[in-house]
GROMACS .gro file of C-alpha atoms in nm:
model
  136
    1MET     CA    1   0.403  -0.179   1.496
    2THR     CA    2   0.311  -0.178   1.874
    3ASP     CA    3   0.167  -0.463   2.088
    4GLN     CA    4  -0.216  -0.469   2.189
    5PRO     CA    5  -0.225  -0.233   2.484
    6ARG     CA    6  -0.286  -0.399   2.806
    7GLY     CA    7  -0.281  -0.093   3.068
    8LEU     CA    8  -0.640   0.081   3.150
    9ILE     CA    9  -0.735   0.359   3.372
   10ALA     CA   10  -1.093   0.336   3.333
   11PRO     CA   11  -1.251   0.688   3.159
   12VAL     CA   12  -1.487   0.853   3.389
   13MET     CA   13  -1.831   0.834   3.229
   14ASP     CA   14  -2.092   1.112   3.291
   15ALA     CA   15  -2.426   1.209   3.102
   16ASP     CA   16  -2.240   1.371   2.877
   17SER     CA   17  -2.012   1.113   2.749
   18ALA     CA   18  -2.208   0.818   2.793
   19ALA     CA   19  -2.376   0.786   2.470
   20TRP     CA   20  -2.013   0.861   2.324
   21TRP     CA   21  -1.868   0.542   2.510
   22GLY     CA   22  -2.139   0.335   2.441
   23ALA     CA   23  -2.134   0.409   2.052
   24LEU     CA   24  -1.727   0.344   2.091
   25ALA     CA   25  -1.819   0.008   2.223
   26GLU     CA   26  -2.004  -0.071   1.934
   27GLY     CA   27  -1.715   0.032   1.694
   28VAL     CA   28  -1.873   0.335   1.608
   29LEU     CA   29  -1.683   0.721   1.640
   30LEU     CA   30  -1.945   0.996   1.732
   31LEU     CA   31  -1.928   1.367   1.718
   32GLN     CA   32  -2.132   1.656   1.883
   33GLN     CA   33  -2.249   1.908   1.621
   34CYS     CA   34  -2.374   2.244   1.751
   35ASP     CA   35  -2.753   2.298   1.642
   36VAL     CA   36  -2.626   2.674   1.604
   37CYS     CA   37  -2.277   2.765   1.465
   38GLY     CA   38  -2.257   2.361   1.319
   39ARG     CA   39  -1.909   2.316   1.446
   40ASP     CA   40  -1.813   1.956   1.529
   41ARG     CA   41  -1.658   1.885   1.896
   42CYS     CA   42  -1.531   1.590   2.089
   43PRO     CA   43  -1.536   1.525   2.360
   44PRO     CA   44  -1.884   1.562   2.442
   45LEU     CA   45  -1.969   1.883   2.621
   46PRO     CA   46  -2.295   2.023   2.754
   47CYS     CA   47  -2.222   2.305   2.555
   48CYS     CA   48  -2.064   2.451   2.238
   49PRO     CA   49  -1.726   2.600   2.329
   50TYR     CA   50  -1.691   2.776   2.028
   51CYS     CA   51  -2.067   2.983   2.077
   52GLY     CA   52  -2.192   2.899   2.394
   53SER     CA   53  -2.520   2.711   2.261
   54PRO     CA   54  -2.677   2.394   2.464
   55GLY     CA   55  -2.789   2.233   2.150
   56ALA     CA   56  -2.617   1.964   1.952
   57ARG     CA   57  -2.718   1.680   1.769
   58VAL     CA   58  -2.461   1.372   1.741
   59VAL     CA   59  -2.358   1.259   1.376
   60PRO     CA   60  -2.121   1.016   1.302
   61ALA     CA   61  -1.719   1.075   1.237
   62SER     CA   62  -1.508   0.915   0.941
   63GLY     CA   63  -1.229   0.837   1.170
   64ALA     CA   64  -0.987   0.969   0.929
   65GLY     CA   65  -0.759   1.237   1.016
   66SER     CA   66  -0.425   1.374   1.026
   67VAL     CA   67  -0.119   1.328   1.275
   68TYR     CA   68  -0.053   1.682   1.487
   69SER     CA   69   0.167   1.584   1.685
   70TRP     CA   70   0.276   1.261   1.942
   71THR     CA   71   0.465   1.149   2.217
   72THR     CA   72   0.616   0.818   2.305
   73VAL     CA   73   0.617   0.705   2.626
   74ARG     CA   74   0.936   0.521   2.744
   75ARG     CA   75   0.897   0.521   3.121
   76SER     CA   76   0.543   0.486   3.233
   77LEU     CA   77   0.453   0.678   3.546
   78ALA     CA   78   0.109   0.524   3.594
   79PRO     CA   79   0.147   0.100   3.723
   80ALA     CA   80  -0.148   0.052   3.485
   81PHE     CA   81   0.097   0.137   3.215
   82VAL     CA   82   0.379  -0.047   3.316
   83GLY     CA   83   0.487  -0.339   3.078
   84ASP     CA   84   0.331  -0.147   2.786
   85GLU     CA   85   0.611   0.042   2.730
   86PRO     CA   86   0.741   0.223   2.457
   87TYR     CA   87   0.404   0.329   2.325
   88THR     CA   88   0.293   0.628   2.129
   89VAL     CA   89   0.004   0.904   2.181
   90LEU     CA   90  -0.099   1.045   1.898
   91ALA     CA   91  -0.287   1.379   1.881
   92VAL     CA   92  -0.490   1.391   1.574
   93ASN     CA   93  -0.687   1.647   1.377
   94LEU     CA   94  -1.016   1.457   1.256
   95ASP     CA   95  -1.125   1.552   0.899
   96GLU     CA   96  -1.445   1.680   1.083
   97GLY     CA   97  -1.235   1.936   1.298
   98PRO     CA   98  -1.191   1.818   1.631
   99ARG     CA   99  -0.880   1.716   1.753
  100LEU     CA  100  -0.841   1.365   1.968
  101PHE     CA  101  -0.612   1.175   2.126
  102GLY     CA  102  -0.537   0.812   2.108
  103ARG     CA  103  -0.266   0.535   2.104
  104LEU     CA  104  -0.100   0.460   1.795
  105LEU     CA  105  -0.169   0.103   1.743
  106ALA     CA  106   0.004   0.016   1.400
  107GLY     CA  107   0.239   0.214   1.174
  108SER     CA  108   0.512   0.431   1.175
  109LEU     CA  109   0.490   0.805   1.227
  110SER     CA  110   0.548   1.143   1.067
  111SER     CA  111   0.353   1.497   1.108
  112GLY     CA  112   0.075   1.527   0.873
  113ALA     CA  113   0.092   1.114   0.848
  114ARG     CA  114  -0.267   1.018   0.724
  115VAL     CA  115  -0.434   0.780   0.991
  116TRP     CA  116  -0.810   0.604   1.076
  117ALA     CA  117  -0.958   0.561   1.419
  118ARG     CA  118  -1.023   0.255   1.539
  119CYS     CA  119  -1.139   0.051   1.839
  120TYR     CA  120  -0.950  -0.173   2.061
  121GLU     CA  121  -1.051  -0.329   2.410
  122VAL     CA  122  -0.862  -0.352   2.734
  123ASP     CA  123  -1.036  -0.538   3.029
  124GLY     CA  124  -1.371  -0.511   2.906
  125GLN     CA  125  -1.345  -0.093   2.796
  126THR     CA  126  -1.340  -0.007   2.487
  127LEU     CA  127  -1.073   0.270   2.378
  128LEU     CA  128  -0.958   0.499   2.074
  129GLY     CA  129  -0.647   0.438   1.900
  130PHE     CA  130  -0.498   0.519   1.512
  131VAL     CA  131  -0.354   0.304   1.288
  132GLU     CA  132  -0.175   0.478   0.966
  133ALA     CA  133  -0.362   0.448   0.678
  134GLY     CA  134  -0.221   0.176   0.474
  135ALA     CA  135  -0.080  -0.037   0.798
  136ALA     CA  136  -0.271  -0.332   0.951
   0.00000   0.00000   0.00000
């Protein structure tokens, strides 16, 4: 289990991602779902990376997924994260399909381990992290 993250480099929000960040602040993880091919995607984009269609609807995600990969940062290269080391960043394949990245907030690591998305806050900014299924 890791300590509460403290470091933050504020995300850049644009017209495509504003609703996503707003929902995350409410504790809701959203995906875009293409109106043409039906595939889910995240991060929010102006058009589908699979078929090129500009049409999409917003759908809630379960937040459940499996660990694809991870890296543990032991020496921060960004001043904002000095003092957070060591911390682990996961690549998670959501059950809905998209791959998202976020900090490991609780649990241990193994490839394919089941995790759940969890929101956490740093300096007023809501961010996405993951906890191992069954962990705190």
